[in-house]
């Protein structure tokens, strides 16, 4: 073997190491960019109804499936931690699809809903987005929870995405920007409408009307023309859906916002 070839073989490993070291780090290697925190309620009781509220199941499963398929890590959290009750009506034939039924019969998945993390134990720096699921229970334990407020504000200020669907928008009501103004003030936001609340027959059970509360924060509330139809709004890093029928579209909008964030990070690097 010639001296030139010997030198080339000796130098090649060093050149390869330099190339690897110089290669830009993919945004997906940033743990926060690749992880989403999904928030669910612990509350199950109405003031005077015999049936129970809780998580509206497909508002979780539709988003969960899209994010998992895209490669995102997911953690489940609730205000108090532990068990997440399921809204009884959400398991009716009219609302369940095959994917949701599959999750409902999956012991491993259901075990996750029995042992969610407590909001007080969450480090927001580990997440690139927070997503608030719905169900009427959220109106009791999302609004006024200081730890959920701390988490979402930190994620947003770190450049992450804040998202909700249906009654999950209750988690947006307390959020403030760096100036102490409501985060949703002047922003395009949707959530379960007053009309939809009336049509469900539960208007007299809830502690407040979500649409009215959102509007009281100065948000530019909007809704779809038809009640219960899919309607989703994206305003920068804020993604919201109106009702259970919006959860599939919310999932895609949230995914798009996350992907846009990754591209932005890549450009900055």
mmCIF file of C-alpha atoms in Angstrom:
data_model
loop_
_atom_site.group_PDB
_atom_site.id
_atom_site.type_symbol
_atom_site.label_atom_id
_atom_site.label_comp_id
_atom_site.label_asym_id
_atom_site.label_seq_id
_atom_site.Cartn_x
_atom_site.Cartn_y
_atom_site.Cartn_z
ATOM 1 C CA UNK A 1 0.000 0.000 0.000
ATOM 2 C CA UNK A 2 1.359 3.413 -0.935
ATOM 3 C CA UNK A 3 2.246 6.044 1.643
ATOM 4 C CA UNK A 4 -0.571 8.262 0.247
ATOM 5 C CA UNK A 5 -3.221 5.578 0.837
ATOM 6 C CA UNK A 6 -1.926 4.950 4.365
ATOM 7 C CA UNK A 7 -2.177 8.673 5.159
ATOM 8 C CA UNK A 8 -5.669 8.835 3.647
ATOM 9 C CA UNK A 9 -6.892 5.899 5.737
ATOM 10 C CA UNK A 10 -5.427 7.462 8.851
ATOM 11 C CA UNK A 11 -7.021 10.861 8.248
ATOM 12 C CA UNK A 12 -10.501 9.705 7.163
ATOM 13 C CA UNK A 13 -11.773 8.858 10.662
ATOM 14 C CA UNK A 14 -10.719 12.312 11.890
ATOM 15 C CA UNK A 15 -12.503 13.989 8.975
ATOM 16 C CA UNK A 16 -15.664 11.971 9.675
ATOM 17 C CA UNK A 17 -15.658 12.986 13.343
ATOM 18 C CA UNK A 18 -15.317 16.650 12.354
ATOM 19 C CA UNK A 19 -18.251 16.329 9.948
ATOM 20 C CA UNK A 20 -20.456 14.784 12.653
ATOM 21 C CA UNK A 21 -19.485 17.458 15.159
ATOM 22 C CA UNK A 22 -20.263 20.199 12.657
ATOM 23 C CA UNK A 23 -23.649 18.746 11.663
ATOM 24 C CA UNK A 24 -26.539 20.944 12.877
ATOM 25 C CA UNK A 25 -28.568 19.391 15.665
ATOM 26 C CA UNK A 26 -32.056 18.424 14.528
ATOM 27 C CA UNK A 27 -34.803 20.245 16.442
ATOM 28 C CA UNK A 28 -36.407 16.885 17.225
ATOM 29 C CA UNK A 29 -33.377 16.154 19.429
ATOM 30 C CA UNK A 30 -34.467 18.993 21.674
ATOM 31 C CA UNK A 31 -36.534 17.138 24.317
ATOM 32 C CA UNK A 32 -38.921 20.057 24.757
ATOM 33 C CA UNK A 33 -39.639 20.374 21.039
ATOM 34 C CA UNK A 34 -40.530 16.697 20.813
ATOM 35 C CA UNK A 35 -42.820 16.425 23.822
ATOM 36 C CA UNK A 36 -46.424 17.485 24.478
ATOM 37 C CA UNK A 37 -48.236 17.758 27.797
ATOM 38 C CA UNK A 38 -51.917 16.768 27.620
ATOM 39 C CA UNK A 39 -54.112 18.134 30.409
ATOM 40 C CA UNK A 40 -57.263 16.357 31.641
ATOM 41 C CA UNK A 41 -59.807 16.963 34.373
ATOM 42 C CA UNK A 42 -60.250 15.204 37.726
ATOM 43 C CA UNK A 43 -63.797 16.490 38.208
ATOM 44 C CA UNK A 44 -66.751 14.153 37.605
ATOM 45 C CA UNK A 45 -69.862 15.521 39.331
ATOM 46 C CA UNK A 46 -72.612 17.857 38.192
ATOM 47 C CA UNK A 47 -74.533 19.807 40.833
ATOM 48 C CA UNK A 48 -77.802 17.949 40.318
ATOM 49 C CA UNK A 49 -77.492 15.427 37.464
ATOM 50 C CA UNK A 50 -77.218 11.694 38.073
ATOM 51 C CA UNK A 51 -74.810 11.043 35.215
ATOM 52 C CA UNK A 52 -71.147 11.975 35.498
ATOM 53 C CA UNK A 53 -68.879 14.280 33.565
ATOM 54 C CA UNK A 54 -65.117 14.105 33.148
ATOM 55 C CA UNK A 55 -62.839 13.781 30.126
ATOM 56 C CA UNK A 56 -64.564 13.738 26.734
ATOM 57 C CA UNK A 57 -62.715 10.691 25.440
ATOM 58 C CA UNK A 58 -62.306 11.437 21.714
ATOM 59 C CA UNK A 59 -60.967 14.904 22.503
ATOM 60 C CA UNK A 60 -58.005 13.026 23.934
ATOM 61 C CA UNK A 61 -57.714 10.072 21.562
ATOM 62 C CA UNK A 62 -57.954 12.012 18.298
ATOM 63 C CA UNK A 63 -55.096 14.295 19.320
ATOM 64 C CA UNK A 64 -53.087 11.571 21.064
ATOM 65 C CA UNK A 65 -53.093 9.334 17.972
ATOM 66 C CA UNK A 66 -51.952 12.098 15.611
ATOM 67 C CA UNK A 67 -49.120 13.217 17.895
ATOM 68 C CA UNK A 68 -47.914 9.670 18.577
ATOM 69 C CA UNK A 69 -47.880 8.840 14.869
ATOM 70 C CA UNK A 70 -45.814 11.974 14.239
ATOM 71 C CA UNK A 71 -43.245 10.823 16.799
ATOM 72 C CA UNK A 72 -44.000 13.164 19.675
ATOM 73 C CA UNK A 73 -43.623 12.102 23.279
ATOM 74 C CA UNK A 74 -46.742 12.611 25.406
ATOM 75 C CA UNK A 75 -47.331 12.974 29.132
ATOM 76 C CA UNK A 76 -50.729 13.013 30.834
ATOM 77 C CA UNK A 77 -51.371 15.512 33.621
ATOM 78 C CA UNK A 78 -54.383 16.568 35.669
ATOM 79 C CA UNK A 79 -54.849 19.268 38.313
ATOM 80 C CA UNK A 80 -54.572 16.835 41.239
ATOM 81 C CA UNK A 81 -52.929 13.881 39.528
ATOM 82 C CA UNK A 82 -54.181 10.318 39.600
ATOM 83 C CA UNK A 83 -57.529 9.227 38.182
ATOM 84 C CA UNK A 84 -59.159 10.951 35.221
ATOM 85 C CA UNK A 85 -62.899 10.180 35.058
ATOM 86 C CA UNK A 86 -64.564 9.682 31.684
ATOM 87 C CA UNK A 87 -67.653 11.613 30.708
ATOM 88 C CA UNK A 88 -70.444 9.053 30.386
ATOM 89 C CA UNK A 89 -72.049 10.709 27.384
ATOM 90 C CA UNK A 90 -68.757 10.777 25.490
ATOM 91 C CA UNK A 91 -68.826 6.976 25.379
ATOM 92 C CA UNK A 92 -72.173 6.876 23.555
ATOM 93 C CA UNK A 93 -72.423 5.311 20.092
ATOM 94 C CA UNK A 94 -72.897 8.715 18.477
ATOM 95 C CA UNK A 95 -69.468 9.978 19.574
ATOM 96 C CA UNK A 96 -67.172 6.952 19.693
ATOM 97 C CA UNK A 97 -65.126 5.814 16.704
ATOM 98 C CA UNK A 98 -63.121 2.608 16.274
ATOM 99 C CA UNK A 99 -59.890 4.225 17.453
ATOM 100 C CA UNK A 100 -61.502 5.465 20.662
ATOM 101 C CA UNK A 101 -63.077 2.057 21.275
ATOM 102 C CA UNK A 102 -59.670 0.465 20.819
ATOM 103 C CA UNK A 103 -58.134 2.764 23.437
ATOM 104 C CA UNK A 104 -61.040 2.134 25.802
ATOM 105 C CA UNK A 105 -60.359 -1.601 25.656
ATOM 106 C CA UNK A 106 -56.575 -1.208 25.968
ATOM 107 C CA UNK A 107 -55.513 -1.899 29.599
ATOM 108 C CA UNK A 108 -52.182 -0.105 29.178
ATOM 109 C CA UNK A 109 -53.798 3.065 27.837
ATOM 110 C CA UNK A 110 -56.540 3.057 30.463
ATOM 111 C CA UNK A 111 -53.913 2.581 33.187
ATOM 112 C CA UNK A 112 -52.377 5.890 32.091
ATOM 113 C CA UNK A 113 -55.715 7.581 32.856
ATOM 114 C CA UNK A 114 -55.608 6.118 36.354
ATOM 115 C CA UNK A 115 -52.197 7.532 37.187
ATOM 116 C CA UNK A 116 -51.769 10.955 35.581
ATOM 117 C CA UNK A 117 -49.074 13.294 36.817
ATOM 118 C CA UNK A 118 -50.075 16.093 39.185
ATOM 119 C CA UNK A 119 -49.771 19.627 37.808
ATOM 120 C CA UNK A 120 -47.659 20.664 40.797
ATOM 121 C CA UNK A 121 -44.965 18.141 39.786
ATOM 122 C CA UNK A 122 -44.564 19.294 36.180
ATOM 123 C CA UNK A 123 -41.462 21.053 34.856
ATOM 124 C CA UNK A 124 -42.710 23.085 31.869
ATOM 125 C CA UNK A 125 -39.216 23.278 30.383
ATOM 126 C CA UNK A 126 -39.628 19.653 29.281
ATOM 127 C CA UNK A 127 -42.442 20.428 26.822
ATOM 128 C CA UNK A 128 -42.922 22.146 23.498
ATOM 129 C CA UNK A 129 -46.701 22.338 23.802
ATOM 130 C CA UNK A 130 -49.570 22.000 26.235
ATOM 131 C CA UNK A 131 -52.974 20.757 25.109
ATOM 132 C CA UNK A 132 -56.122 21.142 27.224
ATOM 133 C CA UNK A 133 -58.731 18.453 26.592
ATOM 134 C CA UNK A 134 -62.415 19.071 27.266
ATOM 135 C CA UNK A 135 -65.392 17.669 29.066
ATOM 136 C CA UNK A 136 -67.573 19.729 31.413
ATOM 137 C CA UNK A 137 -65.402 18.783 34.395
ATOM 138 C CA UNK A 138 -62.690 21.142 33.175
ATOM 139 C CA UNK A 139 -64.880 24.125 34.042
ATOM 140 C CA UNK A 140 -64.446 23.309 37.719
ATOM 141 C CA UNK A 141 -60.765 22.429 37.998
ATOM 142 C CA UNK A 142 -58.902 24.105 35.098
ATOM 143 C CA UNK A 143 -59.874 27.682 35.881
ATOM 144 C CA UNK A 144 -58.187 28.904 39.062
ATOM 145 C CA UNK A 145 -55.485 26.215 39.141
ATOM 146 C CA UNK A 146 -52.186 27.994 39.775
ATOM 147 C CA UNK A 147 -50.000 25.122 38.640
ATOM 148 C CA UNK A 148 -51.743 24.731 35.281
ATOM 149 C CA UNK A 149 -51.372 28.475 34.849
ATOM 150 C CA UNK A 150 -47.660 28.291 35.701
ATOM 151 C CA UNK A 151 -47.058 25.451 33.252
ATOM 152 C CA UNK A 152 -48.870 26.931 30.256
ATOM 153 C CA UNK A 153 -47.448 30.426 30.702
ATOM 154 C CA UNK A 154 -43.908 29.058 30.901
ATOM 155 C CA UNK A 155 -44.347 26.857 27.823
ATOM 156 C CA UNK A 156 -45.724 29.766 25.827
ATOM 157 C CA UNK A 157 -43.001 32.177 26.949
ATOM 158 C CA UNK A 158 -40.403 29.572 26.025
ATOM 159 C CA UNK A 159 -41.735 29.649 22.472
ATOM 160 C CA UNK A 160 -44.067 26.658 22.769
ATOM 161 C CA UNK A 161 -47.646 26.095 21.658
ATOM 162 C CA UNK A 162 -50.776 26.421 23.822
ATOM 163 C CA UNK A 163 -53.842 24.574 22.575
ATOM 164 C CA UNK A 164 -57.320 23.525 23.697
ATOM 165 C CA UNK A 165 -60.518 21.971 22.464
ATOM 166 C CA UNK A 166 -64.106 22.521 23.593
ATOM 167 C CA UNK A 167 -64.393 23.154 27.379
ATOM 168 C CA UNK A 168 -60.615 22.789 27.622
ATOM 169 C CA UNK A 169 -60.487 26.511 26.826
ATOM 170 C CA UNK A 170 -61.247 26.979 30.528
ATOM 171 C CA UNK A 171 -57.511 26.429 30.956
ATOM 172 C CA UNK A 172 -56.797 29.560 28.930
ATOM 173 C CA UNK A 173 -58.838 31.939 31.063
ATOM 174 C CA UNK A 174 -56.173 32.608 33.730
ATOM 175 C CA UNK A 175 -53.175 32.811 31.420
ATOM 176 C CA UNK A 176 -51.291 36.100 31.286
ATOM 177 C CA UNK A 177 -48.548 37.514 29.098
ATOM 178 C CA UNK A 178 -45.346 39.159 30.323
ATOM 179 C CA UNK A 179 -47.241 42.417 30.924
ATOM 180 C CA UNK A 180 -49.896 40.804 33.084
ATOM 181 C CA UNK A 181 -52.553 41.057 30.384
ATOM 182 C CA UNK A 182 -54.763 38.067 29.499
ATOM 183 C CA UNK A 183 -52.871 35.914 27.017
ATOM 184 C CA UNK A 184 -55.989 35.557 24.885
ATOM 185 C CA UNK A 185 -56.763 39.289 24.813
ATOM 186 C CA UNK A 186 -57.069 40.418 21.200
ATOM 187 C CA UNK A 187 -56.456 36.862 20.005
ATOM 188 C CA UNK A 188 -58.709 34.700 17.856
ATOM 189 C CA UNK A 189 -60.054 32.004 20.177
ATOM 190 C CA UNK A 190 -62.876 29.482 20.129
ATOM 191 C CA UNK A 191 -64.398 27.013 22.568
ATOM 192 C CA UNK A 192 -67.783 25.546 23.442
ATOM 193 C CA UNK A 193 -70.367 28.184 22.599
ATOM 194 C CA UNK A 194 -73.235 29.473 24.740
ATOM 195 C CA UNK A 195 -75.680 28.172 22.136
ATOM 196 C CA UNK A 196 -74.152 24.698 22.253
ATOM 197 C CA UNK A 197 -74.343 24.774 26.049
ATOM 198 C CA UNK A 198 -78.044 25.523 25.819
ATOM 199 C CA UNK A 199 -78.609 22.777 23.250
ATOM 200 C CA UNK A 200 -76.895 20.164 25.440
ATOM 201 C CA UNK A 201 -79.330 20.872 28.272
ATOM 202 C CA UNK A 202 -76.502 21.440 30.765
ATOM 203 C CA UNK A 203 -76.483 25.237 30.813
ATOM 204 C CA UNK A 204 -77.998 25.282 34.306
ATOM 205 C CA UNK A 205 -75.334 22.898 35.644
ATOM 206 C CA UNK A 206 -72.101 24.677 34.774
ATOM 207 C CA UNK A 207 -70.449 27.302 37.014
ATOM 208 C CA UNK A 208 -70.125 29.791 34.122
ATOM 209 C CA UNK A 209 -70.591 30.014 30.373
ATOM 210 C CA UNK A 210 -67.295 29.408 28.626
ATOM 211 C CA UNK A 211 -67.889 31.659 25.630
ATOM 212 C CA UNK A 212 -68.853 34.550 27.912
ATOM 213 C CA UNK A 213 -65.756 34.067 30.045
ATOM 214 C CA UNK A 214 -63.488 33.950 26.998
ATOM 215 C CA UNK A 215 -65.057 37.146 25.686
ATOM 216 C CA UNK A 216 -64.677 38.832 29.089
ATOM 217 C CA UNK A 217 -60.900 38.390 28.758
ATOM 218 C CA UNK A 218 -60.909 40.479 25.570
ATOM 219 C CA UNK A 219 -60.507 37.552 23.211
ATOM 220 C CA UNK A 220 -61.854 37.696 19.680
ATOM 221 C CA UNK A 221 -64.205 34.778 20.157
ATOM 222 C CA UNK A 222 -65.532 33.102 17.016
ATOM 223 C CA UNK A 223 -67.622 30.005 16.327
ATOM 224 C CA UNK A 224 -68.756 27.927 13.412
ATOM 225 C CA UNK A 225 -72.004 28.625 11.612
ATOM 226 C CA UNK A 226 -73.476 25.259 12.586
ATOM 227 C CA UNK A 227 -73.502 24.132 16.250
ATOM 228 C CA UNK A 228 -71.334 21.075 16.974
ATOM 229 C CA UNK A 229 -69.614 21.289 13.583
ATOM 230 C CA UNK A 230 -65.822 21.329 13.379
ATOM 231 C CA UNK A 231 -64.355 24.800 13.838
ATOM 232 C CA UNK A 232 -60.697 25.509 14.624
ATOM 233 C CA UNK A 233 -58.679 28.711 14.966
ATOM 234 C CA UNK A 234 -54.918 29.154 14.871
ATOM 235 C CA UNK A 235 -53.518 32.473 16.045
ATOM 236 C CA UNK A 236 -49.743 32.161 16.026
ATOM 237 C CA UNK A 237 -48.826 29.631 18.728
ATOM 238 C CA UNK A 238 -52.390 29.514 20.067
ATOM 239 C CA UNK A 239 -54.590 26.729 18.646
ATOM 240 C CA UNK A 240 -58.214 26.232 19.731
ATOM 241 C CA UNK A 241 -61.173 24.079 18.695
ATOM 242 C CA UNK A 242 -64.833 24.731 19.393
ATOM 243 C CA UNK A 243 -66.331 21.360 20.339
ATOM 244 C CA UNK A 244 -65.870 17.570 20.285
ATOM 245 C CA UNK A 245 -66.468 17.555 16.534
ATOM 246 C CA UNK A 246 -63.368 19.727 16.154
ATOM 247 C CA UNK A 247 -60.868 17.387 17.806
ATOM 248 C CA UNK A 248 -59.522 15.794 14.614
ATOM 249 C CA UNK A 249 -58.999 19.182 13.000
ATOM 250 C CA UNK A 250 -57.428 20.522 16.210
ATOM 251 C CA UNK A 251 -54.988 17.622 16.149
ATOM 252 C CA UNK A 252 -53.812 18.562 12.662
ATOM 253 C CA UNK A 253 -53.614 22.275 13.525
ATOM 254 C CA UNK A 254 -51.603 21.541 16.668
ATOM 255 C CA UNK A 255 -49.261 19.281 14.721
ATOM 256 C CA UNK A 256 -48.772 21.993 12.099
ATOM 257 C CA UNK A 257 -47.960 24.567 14.798
ATOM 258 C CA UNK A 258 -45.416 22.203 16.345
ATOM 259 C CA UNK A 259 -43.807 21.516 12.987
ATOM 260 C CA UNK A 260 -43.654 25.250 12.253
ATOM 261 C CA UNK A 261 -41.891 25.726 15.572
ATOM 262 C CA UNK A 262 -39.324 23.101 14.652
ATOM 263 C CA UNK A 263 -38.672 24.771 11.306
ATOM 264 C CA UNK A 264 -38.281 28.132 13.013
ATOM 265 C CA UNK A 265 -35.782 26.675 15.461
ATOM 266 C CA UNK A 266 -33.863 25.102 12.602
ATOM 267 C CA UNK A 267 -33.679 28.450 10.783
ATOM 268 C CA UNK A 268 -32.434 30.176 13.917
ATOM 269 C CA UNK A 269 -29.643 27.645 14.260
#
